[in-house]
Amino acid sequence: MDKTNDRTVYANPGDIELTRKAADDNVELVADRLRKMMPECGFGELGTCCVMCYMGPCRIDPFGLGARTGVCGATPDVIVARNFLRSATGGAASHAGHARELAILLLEIAEGKAPGYKVREEGKLLSLAGKLGVPVDGRPVDAVAGDVARKALEDFGRQDGKPMNWIRARSSRIEYAKWEKLGLIVSNPHNEIETAMHRTSMGNDADPLNLWVATLRMGMVDNFAGLMLATDLSDIIFGIPTPKVVTANYSVLKEGEVNIACHGHNPILASKVAEWADRLEGEAKAAGAGRVNVVGICCIGNELVMRYGVPYAGHEAQTELFLATGAIDAMVVDMQCIMPSLPVIAKCYKTRFITTVPFVRHPEAIHVDFNTGAADERAQEIVRHGIAAYKERKAAGIRTRIPDVSSKALTGISVETLVSVLSTVDAKDPLKPVIDAIAAGEILGAVGMVGCPNPKLRDGAMTEKMAEGLLRNNVLIVTTGCVNHILAQGGFLTSEATERYAGPRLKKVLTAIGQAAGLGGPLPPVLHMGSCVDNSRIYDLLAALAGKLGVEISQLPVAGSAPEFITEKAISIGSFFLAAGILVHLAPAPRVFGSPFAVSLLTEKLPALNGGKVLVAATPEAAVSGILAHLREKRQALGLAQA
Amino acid sequence: MRRVVYDPLKCTACKTCELQCSVAHSRSGDLLAAIFESPPPLPRLSVAWTPGVNVPVKCAHCETAPCLLGCPVGAIRREGKSDSVLIDEDRCIGCFSCVLLCPYGAVRLSFDRKRAYKCDGCADRISEGLEPACSFSCPTGALAWREVEEVAREKTALTAVRDAAALARGGEIAAGEGSPLGTILKMREEMARG
């Protein structure tokens, strides 16, 4: 980490300002801890460290002088495959948990047990019900909702080995047949997760290929039992995202207001907090504050911004810095990506740190036992914590600093939105303009940039530089997750970005669409498709494009990239995109290099089998050139014009 | 004068030093590329073990280096700038003399290369203003890049503390018996009081 001085034009001046303030306040940040950790353990980096039984820990000498197998005899190929499967399982478990909460909520809504919530998107409910074989004619909405929820929960409990309802309902025939052939159709997410943990524990599966197939199956669990189920049900309960122009970055915090930051992933809690923030404005005024200002951090920022237009604060790596502003009264979190450092830092600034999920707790946090049956009461309690903390913070004279940095961003481009925007160009056949533009080489291809901000690559502005490189080469970008925050703060989610970064051909297409849609400028070159579970939207879009062309998704000139990933969730999402036959770029390097088998499988054998391929490139230049080469290869295979 | 010094009490034998030493002596200098190199890069130190203690063993770059003195063909020399004892692999005849003479077991023979090899003090890294790979990478500080005089001063101070404790214990035993040690300690206490 000798890159601290390598600040780029993309470096967020607010980050720099608050890093200095945190140093003055003696607050340790993620970058400080990372510096102390470097260099990180090479055995772990290669994936050849095994701690699954107590004959170990075992580590394989990658240079061949020392141990060549673990104490149990596991080869590095087996150790790497087991470790990787376990990470994919961690990610899929997170997404399945997220989705299951929503399925239970939908059932509670149908049964009248969750008075604070209702079905907002009847159209999507009915269309999904149709796909799931749930009768809809003449039935009340709640009855249909109950049956859809039961179909979802049936998937979690299915023991008959039959394919998941969601896979049957939500995959195209051509992809389904391909997965069936490869043995990737899964029946029950919980069974897959159980089996993965079982087979990777001491003395079970020692066939690297069998273990890697299980990883691809875990990808299927992730997408169909996690991402897609969660997106479908979120849309039904909270509404389909619509385009919203919002403000991003630190200046969304307001001096003189009760600032409540929502952090985490599931909109069940945060939507209620946002609602009660408005309803309790009177109490905030009585406490001497202007109003209650809710802002969204991390994926909850994406969920709130694209449905309610809530200010779009920042990404996961900025959470500590947001606290260091001293201007946040309450940070309320649900699950995933919540650094344990946060409640400790919150204490320094009299910020109330509120956990709400039984399995996400911290000794320094206030725990509010949030549940859907009493959602309104709990949300009020949380907002009142913020109001009370505001008074305390003012009385204590906490020094605040809100960096004056902001940018505009167009968010909320769901597939439904995109289709309606494109309908303005061609009402009968909305996807035609995009397909024509791809065919003519005006759009060279599309890349889904997804995932997290990794402090290891943040100083080099990996994500921004990659985005710029791709756009210059006429590649359209769709994004989800915290990458959205990075690119929003870098100004990529605007019409101006099209003028500034897009190559001439891409600029022409986006300008035409923007004008037809009445945006008053070009469509932004980076399309915000939501949170990390909304990668299902990217898959839906690709499936629609492939379906229109009558080809497999793997034949499209598209790629996925997690340019700064951190979490196991990125591993499981990537595993699904590999199963779907898409090139997946990863940085930092996945922990597979200790296994020659894994390297050859992911770069040579799998591409030949189903088109899926891993590209590891830790510099933006290498990533862009690798992806461009892939897109050109796919175009050539389809006989498309070379741009 | 700086040397890599070790503290066996802090070593957890994670072998990161070995790994990072191999990487530092690879052609690419990058772990993910180095593991594909042939022949594979070699670590120049190794973590030795005996129940209760782990010791990262490496060349001490002795002032009067037995390996240097014993080399029959003059393949070992002392490089002035980084003060390291280096093996010139081109002149090495692979005779083992240095291996036998080294009091630490820090010199190895590479059977691939038919040459002796050992820690070169990371002369390349030092000339770039970096510290040796092993101490730089050590996650617990068991290996540290330090001034030898400073280490000696610390040890001297620790010796005083240790002896003082021993004397005090001795004094307790001796007190009241009019022993010479008791008398001396009492005299010192009175002198300290003035």
Coordinates of C-alpha atoms in Angstrom, one line a residue, chain A residues 2 38-43 45-46 59 61-63 65 589 593-594 599 616, chain B residues 13-16 19-20 22-23 31-32 34-36 40-43 136-137:
Chain A
D2 CA 2.6 2.6 -1.0
M38 CA 0.0 -5.4 4.6
P39 CA 1.3 -7.5 3.1
E40 CA -1.5 -9.9 3.6
C41 CA -1.0 -13.6 3.9
G42 CA 0.1 -15.1 0.6
F43 CA -1.3 -18.5 1.4
E45 CA -4.4 -14.9 -1.3
L46 CA -3.7 -18.1 -3.3
R59 CA -0.9 -24.2 4.0
D61 CA 3.9 -24.1 -0.4
P62 CA 3.1 -22.7 -3.8
F63 CA 6.8 -23.0 -4.8
L65 CA 9.6 -26.9 -1.6
A589 CA -7.6 -11.5 -7.7
F593 CA -4.3 -19.1 -8.1
G594 CA -2.9 -21.8 -5.8
V599 CA -6.9 -21.6 -13.2
V616 CA -8.3 -11.3 -13.6
Chain B
A13 CA 5.2 -19.7 11.9
C14 CA 2.8 -18.4 9.3
K15 CA 5.7 -18.4 7.0
T16 CA 4.8 -15.2 5.3
L19 CA 6.6 -16.7 0.9
Q20 CA 7.5 -13.0 0.5
S22 CA 10.5 -16.1 -2.6
V23 CA 8.4 -13.4 -4.3
L31 CA 3.1 -13.6 -6.1
L32 CA 0.4 -14.4 -8.6
A34 CA 5.8 -16.0 -9.4
I35 CA 4.0 -19.2 -8.7
F36 CA 4.0 -20.0 -12.5
P40 CA 10.3 -21.7 -9.0
P41 CA 11.8 -18.9 -6.9
L42 CA 13.4 -20.1 -3.7
P43 CA 13.0 -18.6 -0.2
F136 CA 8.5 -6.0 5.9
S137 CA 6.1 -8.8 5.5

